[in-house]
Amino acid sequence: MKRYFFLKWFTILILPLLAVIISIAGCSSVNRKTETEITEDSSMADSYITVGFSQLGAESDWRSANTDSMLETFTEEKGYNLLYKNGQQKQANQITAIRMFIQQGVDYIVLAPATEDGWDLVLEEAKNADIPVILVDRRVNTSDKTLYSCWVGSDFELESKKITSWIKAYTENQNIAPYDLHIVNIQGSLGSTAQLGRTRGLANAARENGWDLMAEVSGDFTETKGQEVMSALLKRFDNINLVYCENDNEAIGAITAIENSGKKVGSDIQNGEIMVVSFDGVNEKALEYAREGKISCIAECNPLHGPRVETLIKMLGNGETPQKFNYVDEKIYSSLEEVQSITVDGATYEIEKP
Ligand code: AHR
């Protein structure tokens, strides 16, 4: 009877209780496994530095080289998780990309901005999320400079001063009177730092030297637009003898337009050739044109910013404060022998062979 009583209660009470205990133990072991997996995943993620890179577009060879430099620098093998977004030349796309980076909680945002204005709001959002922003290539025009950590890129106005000093030295050497220099400027994308600096540099030099700057029209930094704009300018003016292109892709397009119109490109202005000068020195065709004398002078704009941005990220990661503005040293190229060096703002630059 006693035995029967024990068995009855064992079946009714103890067995289900044991089953509950075993199942709880089992569940908790599953849960622990899941937690371990998550911990492992997040510790993996923690060991990577996540960089959100908003590139403005792919308008030129310079831009492609710049993107490649970033992609080659921020690799998984080096411990980076790079989120790359191409803005397709639209600031709105870049703002959307930055908001996505903020949502994903990246460690750093790297921004190559299309234009200077209109960034305050989204940069404030990044600052509120405690994500350092590094500007690369072009700059932004913000009311508050603490909205970004630092910038690395070219001094675009200095590049222009180098080209215009070369034009001055070359035309003086050739006894060409300043008022006989009839210039058109095929500008870059309007509102970008590169366009603003290069346009300002030429306008100042034209005013100071008494050159005839006849027109400024944007070619959007592309070969197609450069050709289109140059064709229209050749119809508008019959005395153009110097084309200042704000990048090499525009220069290639402008040269096609000049040659299609039956005119000749080159440095022999007195005998009717049209001189072309430009910026970048990245595109192989442009360098070949410079060697052939179709482009008379190129001010270098260096696109290899990946390792420079990495240095800034490492400094920020170590708690250091990098310089706010980090300029890149750049050269000037011409295959003409008449000018060997130029001096700009007290610094002398040798003219290098392209
Ligand atoms: O901002 C740099 C400029 O942008 C380069 O000179 C040009 O080629 C590019 O598209």
CSV table of C-alpha atoms and ligand atoms in Angstrom, one decimal:
chain,number,residue,atom,x,y,z
A,1,MET,CA,0.0,0.0,0.0
A,2,LYS,CA,2.8,2.3,1.0
A,3,ARG,CA,4.7,1.4,-2.2
A,4,TYR,CA,1.6,2.1,-4.3
A,5,PHE,CA,1.1,5.4,-2.6
A,6,PHE,CA,4.7,6.5,-3.4
A,7,LEU,CA,4.4,5.4,-7.0
A,8,LYS,CA,1.1,7.2,-7.4
A,9,TRP,CA,2.5,10.5,-6.1
A,10,PHE,CA,5.8,9.9,-8.0
A,11,THR,CA,3.8,9.7,-11.3
A,12,ILE,CA,1.4,12.6,-10.5
A,13,LEU,CA,3.8,15.1,-8.9
A,14,ILE,CA,7.6,14.2,-9.1
A,15,LEU,CA,7.7,13.1,-12.7
A,16,PRO,CA,6.2,16.3,-14.2
A,17,LEU,CA,8.4,18.4,-11.8
A,18,LEU,CA,11.5,16.5,-13.0
A,19,ALA,CA,10.4,17.1,-16.6
A,20,VAL,CA,10.0,20.8,-16.0
A,21,ILE,CA,13.5,21.0,-14.3
A,22,ILE,CA,15.1,19.1,-17.2
A,23,SER,CA,13.4,21.2,-19.8
A,24,ILE,CA,14.4,24.5,-18.0
A,25,ALA,CA,18.0,23.2,-17.8
A,26,GLY,CA,17.9,22.3,-21.5
A,27,CYS,CA,16.4,25.6,-22.5
A,28,SER,CA,19.0,27.5,-20.5
A,29,SER,CA,21.8,25.5,-22.2
A,30,VAL,CA,20.3,26.5,-25.6
A,31,ASN,CA,20.1,30.1,-24.5
A,32,ARG,CA,23.7,30.1,-23.3
A,33,LYS,CA,24.8,28.8,-26.7
A,34,THR,CA,22.9,31.5,-28.5
A,35,GLU,CA,24.4,34.2,-26.2
A,36,THR,CA,27.8,32.7,-26.9
A,37,GLU,CA,27.2,32.9,-30.6
A,38,ILE,CA,26.1,36.5,-30.4
A,39,THR,CA,29.0,37.4,-28.2
A,40,GLU,CA,31.4,35.8,-30.6
A,41,ASP,CA,29.8,37.7,-33.5
A,42,SER,CA,29.8,41.0,-31.8
A,43,SER,CA,33.4,40.5,-30.6
A,44,MET,CA,34.3,39.9,-34.2
A,45,ALA,CA,32.4,43.0,-35.2
A,46,ASP,CA,34.1,44.9,-32.4
A,47,SER,CA,37.5,43.9,-33.7
A,48,TYR,CA,36.8,45.6,-37.0
A,49,ILE,CA,36.7,49.3,-37.5
A,50,THR,CA,33.6,50.2,-39.5
A,51,VAL,CA,34.0,53.1,-41.9
A,52,GLY,CA,31.1,54.6,-43.8
A,53,PHE,CA,32.4,56.2,-47.0
A,54,SER,CA,30.1,58.6,-49.0
A,55,GLN,CA,31.8,59.2,-52.3
A,56,LEU,CA,30.2,62.0,-54.4
A,57,GLY,CA,30.2,60.1,-57.7
A,58,ALA,CA,32.3,58.8,-60.6
A,59,GLU,CA,32.5,61.8,-62.9
A,60,SER,CA,36.2,61.6,-63.7
A,61,ASP,CA,39.3,59.5,-63.8
A,62,TRP,CA,40.5,61.4,-60.8
A,63,ARG,CA,37.4,60.3,-58.9
A,64,SER,CA,37.8,56.6,-59.9
A,65,ALA,CA,41.4,56.7,-58.7
A,66,ASN,CA,40.3,58.3,-55.4
A,67,THR,CA,37.6,55.6,-54.9
A,68,ASP,CA,40.1,52.8,-55.7
A,69,SER,CA,42.5,54.3,-53.1
A,70,MET,CA,39.8,54.2,-50.4
A,71,LEU,CA,38.7,50.6,-51.4
A,72,GLU,CA,42.3,49.4,-51.4
A,73,THR,CA,43.1,51.0,-48.0
A,74,PHE,CA,40.0,50.0,-46.0
A,75,THR,CA,40.1,46.2,-46.5
A,76,GLU,CA,38.9,43.4,-44.2
A,77,GLU,CA,42.5,42.0,-44.1
A,78,LYS,CA,43.6,45.3,-42.5
A,79,GLY,CA,40.7,45.1,-40.0
A,80,TYR,CA,38.2,47.4,-41.6
A,81,ASN,CA,34.6,46.9,-42.5
A,82,LEU,CA,34.0,49.5,-45.3
A,83,LEU,CA,30.5,50.6,-46.2
A,84,TYR,CA,30.9,52.4,-49.5
A,85,LYS,CA,28.1,54.5,-51.1
A,86,ASN,CA,28.3,56.3,-54.5
A,87,GLY,CA,26.3,59.5,-54.3
A,88,GLN,CA,25.8,59.7,-58.1
A,89,GLN,CA,26.6,63.4,-58.1
A,90,LYS,CA,23.7,64.2,-55.9
A,91,GLN,CA,24.0,65.7,-52.4
A,92,ALA,CA,20.6,64.3,-51.4
A,93,ASN,CA,22.0,60.7,-52.0
A,94,GLN,CA,25.0,61.5,-49.9
A,95,ILE,CA,22.8,62.8,-47.1
A,96,THR,CA,20.7,59.6,-47.2
A,97,ALA,CA,24.0,57.5,-47.1
A,98,ILE,CA,25.2,59.4,-44.0
A,99,ARG,CA,21.9,58.8,-42.3
A,100,MET,CA,22.2,55.1,-43.0
A,101,PHE,CA,25.7,55.1,-41.6
A,102,ILE,CA,24.5,56.7,-38.5
A,103,GLN,CA,21.7,54.2,-38.1
A,104,GLN,CA,24.2,51.4,-38.6
A,105,GLY,CA,26.4,52.8,-35.9
A,106,VAL,CA,29.6,53.0,-37.9
A,107,ASP,CA,32.8,54.0,-36.1
A,108,TYR,CA,33.8,56.8,-38.6
A,109,ILE,CA,32.1,58.6,-41.5
A,110,VAL,CA,34.3,59.7,-44.4
A,111,LEU,CA,32.6,62.2,-46.7
A,112,ALA,CA,33.8,63.4,-50.1
A,113,PRO,CA,31.2,66.1,-50.5
A,114,ALA,CA,29.7,67.1,-53.9
A,115,THR,CA,29.2,70.7,-53.0
A,116,GLU,CA,30.2,72.9,-50.0
A,117,ASP,CA,26.8,74.1,-48.8
A,118,GLY,CA,23.9,72.3,-47.1
A,119,TRP,CA,25.6,69.9,-44.7
A,120,ASP,CA,24.9,71.4,-41.3
A,121,LEU,CA,21.8,69.3,-40.4
A,122,VAL,CA,23.2,65.9,-41.3
A,123,LEU,CA,26.6,66.6,-39.7
A,124,GLU,CA,24.8,67.7,-36.5
A,125,GLU,CA,23.1,64.3,-36.5
A,126,ALA,CA,26.4,62.5,-36.9
A,127,LYS,CA,27.9,64.6,-34.1
A,128,ASN,CA,24.9,63.8,-31.8
A,129,ALA,CA,25.5,60.1,-32.5
A,130,ASP,CA,29.1,60.6,-31.5
A,131,ILE,CA,30.5,59.5,-34.9
A,132,PRO,CA,33.6,61.5,-36.0
A,133,VAL,CA,33.3,62.8,-39.6
A,134,ILE,CA,36.4,63.1,-41.8
A,135,LEU,CA,36.2,65.2,-44.9
A,136,VAL,CA,38.2,64.1,-47.9
A,137,ASP,CA,39.0,66.0,-51.1
A,138,ARG,CA,36.5,68.8,-51.0
A,139,ARG,CA,35.3,70.8,-48.1
A,140,VAL,CA,32.0,71.8,-46.5
A,141,ASN,CA,30.8,75.3,-45.6
A,142,THR,CA,29.3,74.9,-42.1
A,143,SER,CA,28.5,77.5,-39.5
A,144,ASP,CA,30.2,75.2,-36.9
A,145,LYS,CA,33.6,73.7,-37.7
A,146,THR,CA,33.3,71.2,-34.8
A,147,LEU,CA,30.7,69.3,-37.0
A,148,TYR,CA,33.6,67.5,-38.6
A,149,SER,CA,36.9,66.3,-37.1
A,150,CYS,CA,39.3,67.1,-39.9
A,151,TRP,CA,39.8,67.4,-43.7
A,152,VAL,CA,42.5,66.1,-46.1
A,153,GLY,CA,42.8,67.2,-49.7
A,154,SER,CA,44.3,69.6,-52.2
A,155,ASP,CA,44.7,73.4,-52.1
A,156,PHE,CA,42.7,74.0,-55.2
A,157,GLU,CA,43.4,77.7,-55.4
A,158,LEU,CA,47.2,77.0,-55.1
A,159,GLU,CA,46.9,74.6,-58.0
A,160,SER,CA,45.3,77.4,-60.0
A,161,LYS,CA,48.0,79.9,-58.9
A,162,LYS,CA,50.6,77.5,-60.2
A,163,ILE,CA,48.9,77.2,-63.6
A,164,THR,CA,48.4,80.9,-64.0
A,165,SER,CA,52.0,81.6,-62.9
A,166,TRP,CA,53.1,79.2,-65.6
A,167,ILE,CA,50.8,80.9,-68.2
A,168,LYS,CA,52.2,84.3,-67.2
A,169,ALA,CA,55.8,83.1,-67.5
A,170,TYR,CA,55.2,81.3,-70.8
A,171,THR,CA,53.4,84.2,-72.5
A,172,GLU,CA,56.0,86.7,-71.3
A,173,ASN,CA,58.7,84.5,-72.7
A,174,GLN,CA,56.8,84.4,-76.0
A,175,ASN,CA,56.3,88.2,-75.9
A,176,ILE,CA,52.5,87.8,-76.0
A,177,ALA,CA,50.8,90.9,-74.6
A,178,PRO,CA,48.4,90.2,-71.7
A,179,TYR,CA,45.5,91.8,-73.5
A,180,ASP,CA,46.1,89.4,-76.5
A,181,LEU,CA,45.3,86.4,-74.3
A,182,HIS,CA,41.6,85.5,-74.9
A,183,ILE,CA,40.6,82.9,-72.4
A,184,VAL,CA,37.6,80.7,-71.8
A,185,ASN,CA,37.2,78.8,-68.5
A,186,ILE,CA,35.5,75.4,-68.6
A,187,GLN,CA,34.6,75.2,-65.0
A,188,GLY,CA,34.1,72.1,-62.8
A,189,SER,CA,30.8,71.2,-61.0
A,190,LEU,CA,29.5,74.5,-59.7
A,191,GLY,CA,29.7,75.0,-55.9
A,192,SER,CA,32.4,72.3,-55.4
A,193,THR,CA,35.6,73.3,-53.6
A,194,ALA,CA,37.7,72.3,-56.6
A,195,GLN,CA,35.6,74.6,-58.9
A,196,LEU,CA,35.5,77.5,-56.5
A,197,GLY,CA,39.3,77.5,-55.9
A,198,ARG,CA,40.3,77.0,-59.5
A,199,THR,CA,37.7,79.6,-60.8
A,200,ARG,CA,38.8,82.2,-58.2
A,201,GLY,CA,42.5,81.6,-59.0
A,202,LEU,CA,42.0,82.3,-62.8
A,203,ALA,CA,39.7,85.3,-62.2
A,204,ASN,CA,42.3,86.9,-59.8
A,205,ALA,CA,45.1,86.2,-62.2
A,206,ALA,CA,43.2,87.6,-65.2
A,207,ARG,CA,42.4,90.8,-63.3
A,208,GLU,CA,45.9,91.2,-62.0
A,209,ASN,CA,47.6,90.5,-65.4
A,210,GLY,CA,45.1,92.2,-67.7
A,211,TRP,CA,44.1,89.0,-69.5
A,212,ASP,CA,40.9,88.8,-71.5
A,213,LEU,CA,38.8,86.3,-69.6
A,214,MET,CA,35.8,86.0,-72.0
A,215,ALA,CA,33.6,83.3,-70.5
A,216,GLU,CA,33.2,80.9,-67.6
A,217,VAL,CA,30.9,77.9,-68.3
A,218,SER,CA,30.6,74.6,-66.3
A,219,GLY,CA,31.7,71.4,-67.9
A,220,ASP,CA,30.8,69.4,-64.8
A,221,PHE,CA,34.3,67.8,-64.7
A,222,THR,CA,33.3,65.4,-67.5
A,223,GLU,CA,34.7,64.7,-71.0
A,224,THR,CA,31.2,64.8,-72.7
A,225,LYS,CA,30.3,68.1,-71.1
A,226,GLY,CA,33.8,69.5,-71.8
A,227,GLN,CA,33.3,68.8,-75.5
A,228,GLU,CA,29.8,70.1,-75.6
A,229,VAL,CA,30.7,73.4,-73.8
A,230,MET,CA,33.8,73.9,-76.0
A,231,SER,CA,31.8,73.4,-79.2
A,232,ALA,CA,29.4,76.1,-78.1
A,233,LEU,CA,32.2,78.5,-77.0
A,234,LEU,CA,33.9,78.1,-80.4
A,235,LYS,CA,30.7,79.2,-82.1
A,236,ARG,CA,30.3,82.1,-79.7
A,237,PHE,CA,33.9,83.4,-80.0
A,238,ASP,CA,36.3,83.3,-82.9
A,239,ASN,CA,39.4,84.6,-81.0
A,240,ILE,CA,39.8,82.0,-78.2
A,241,ASN,CA,43.5,81.2,-77.8
A,242,LEU,CA,43.6,79.7,-74.3
A,243,VAL,CA,41.3,77.2,-72.8
A,244,TYR,CA,41.5,76.7,-69.0
A,245,CYS,CA,39.9,73.4,-68.2
A,246,GLU,CA,39.2,72.7,-64.5
A,247,ASN,CA,40.1,69.0,-65.0
A,248,ASP,CA,41.7,66.7,-67.5
A,249,ASN,CA,38.5,65.0,-68.6
A,250,GLU,CA,37.1,68.3,-69.7
A,251,ALA,CA,40.4,69.1,-71.4
A,252,ILE,CA,40.2,65.8,-73.4
A,253,GLY,CA,36.6,66.8,-74.5
A,254,ALA,CA,37.6,70.3,-75.3
A,255,ILE,CA,40.5,69.1,-77.5
A,256,THR,CA,38.1,66.9,-79.5
A,257,ALA,CA,35.8,69.9,-80.0
A,258,ILE,CA,38.7,72.1,-81.1
A,259,GLU,CA,40.0,69.5,-83.5
A,260,ASN,CA,36.5,68.8,-84.9
A,261,SER,CA,36.2,72.5,-85.6
A,262,GLY,CA,39.3,72.4,-87.8
A,263,LYS,CA,41.5,74.3,-85.4
A,264,LYS,CA,44.8,73.2,-83.9
A,265,VAL,CA,45.6,72.7,-80.2
A,266,GLY,CA,49.1,73.6,-79.0
A,267,SER,CA,51.3,76.3,-77.5
A,268,ASP,CA,52.0,78.3,-80.7
A,269,ILE,CA,49.4,80.9,-79.9
A,270,GLN,CA,50.8,83.6,-82.3
A,271,ASN,CA,50.3,81.2,-85.2
A,272,GLY,CA,46.7,80.4,-84.4
A,273,GLU,CA,47.0,77.4,-82.1
A,274,ILE,CA,44.7,77.2,-79.1
A,275,MET,CA,46.5,76.4,-75.9
A,276,VAL,CA,44.9,74.1,-73.4
A,277,VAL,CA,45.8,73.9,-69.7
A,278,SER,CA,44.2,71.7,-67.0
A,279,PHE,CA,44.3,70.0,-63.6
A,280,ASP,CA,44.7,66.4,-62.2
A,281,GLY,CA,47.5,64.5,-64.1
A,282,VAL,CA,45.8,61.2,-63.4
A,283,ASN,CA,44.2,60.2,-66.7
A,284,GLU,CA,46.8,58.4,-69.0
A,285,LYS,CA,45.3,60.0,-72.2
A,286,ALA,CA,45.7,63.5,-70.7
A,287,LEU,CA,49.3,62.7,-69.7
A,288,GLU,CA,49.9,61.5,-73.2
A,289,TYR,CA,48.4,64.7,-74.6
A,290,ALA,CA,50.7,66.7,-72.3
A,291,ARG,CA,53.7,64.7,-73.7
A,292,GLU,CA,52.5,65.5,-77.2
A,293,GLY,CA,52.0,69.2,-76.4
A,294,LYS,CA,48.2,69.1,-76.9
A,295,ILE,CA,47.9,70.0,-73.2
A,296,SER,CA,50.5,72.7,-72.4
A,297,CYS,CA,50.5,72.5,-68.7
A,298,ILE,CA,48.8,70.4,-66.0
A,299,ALA,CA,48.6,71.2,-62.3
A,300,GLU,CA,48.6,67.9,-60.3
A,301,CYS,CA,45.6,67.1,-58.1
A,302,ASN,CA,46.5,64.0,-56.2
A,303,PRO,CA,43.7,61.5,-55.6
A,304,LEU,CA,45.4,58.9,-53.4
A,305,HIS,CA,43.8,59.9,-50.2
A,306,GLY,CA,43.0,56.4,-48.8
A,307,PRO,CA,46.2,56.0,-46.7
A,308,ARG,CA,45.9,59.7,-45.6
A,309,VAL,CA,42.4,59.1,-44.3
A,310,GLU,CA,43.6,55.9,-42.6
A,311,THR,CA,46.4,57.9,-40.8
A,312,LEU,CA,43.7,60.4,-39.5
A,313,ILE,CA,41.4,57.5,-38.4
A,314,LYS,CA,44.3,55.9,-36.5
A,315,MET,CA,45.1,59.2,-34.8
A,316,LEU,CA,41.5,59.7,-33.8
A,317,GLY,CA,41.4,56.1,-32.5
A,318,ASN,CA,44.4,56.8,-30.3
A,319,GLY,CA,42.7,59.8,-28.8
A,320,GLU,CA,45.0,62.2,-30.7
A,321,THR,CA,43.7,65.4,-32.3
A,322,PRO,CA,44.8,65.6,-35.9
A,323,GLN,CA,45.3,69.0,-37.6
A,324,LYS,CA,42.0,70.3,-38.8
A,325,PHE,CA,43.2,70.9,-42.4
A,326,ASN,CA,45.7,68.6,-44.0
A,327,TYR,CA,47.0,69.7,-47.4
A,328,VAL,CA,48.7,67.4,-50.0
A,329,ASP,CA,51.9,68.4,-51.8
A,330,GLU,CA,51.4,68.5,-55.5
A,331,LYS,CA,53.5,69.0,-58.7
A,332,ILE,CA,53.1,70.9,-62.0
A,333,TYR,CA,53.8,69.3,-65.4
A,334,SER,CA,54.7,70.6,-68.8
A,335,SER,CA,56.7,69.2,-71.7
A,336,LEU,CA,57.6,72.7,-72.9
A,337,GLU,CA,61.1,73.9,-72.1
A,338,GLU,CA,60.5,77.6,-71.9
A,339,VAL,CA,59.5,77.7,-68.3
A,340,GLN,CA,61.7,75.7,-65.9
A,341,SER,CA,60.2,76.8,-62.6
A,342,ILE,CA,57.6,79.1,-61.1
A,343,THR,CA,57.3,80.8,-57.7
A,344,VAL,CA,54.0,81.0,-56.0
A,345,ASP,CA,53.4,82.5,-52.5
A,346,GLY,CA,57.1,82.4,-51.8
A,347,ALA,CA,57.5,78.7,-52.8
A,348,THR,CA,59.4,77.6,-55.9
A,349,TYR,CA,58.1,74.6,-58.0
A,350,GLU,CA,60.2,72.9,-60.6
A,351,ILE,CA,58.2,72.2,-63.8
A,352,GLU,CA,58.2,68.4,-64.1
A,353,LYS,CA,57.9,66.3,-67.3
A,354,PRO,CA,54.5,64.6,-67.6
B,1,AHR,O1,37.7,67.6,-56.3
B,1,AHR,C1,38.7,67.1,-57.1
B,1,AHR,C2,38.2,67.2,-58.5
B,1,AHR,O2,37.1,66.5,-58.7
B,1,AHR,C3,39.2,66.7,-59.6
B,1,AHR,O3,40.1,67.7,-60.1
B,1,AHR,C4,38.2,66.3,-60.7
B,1,AHR,O4,38.8,65.6,-61.7
B,1,AHR,C5,37.2,65.6,-59.9
B,1,AHR,O5,36.1,65.2,-60.5
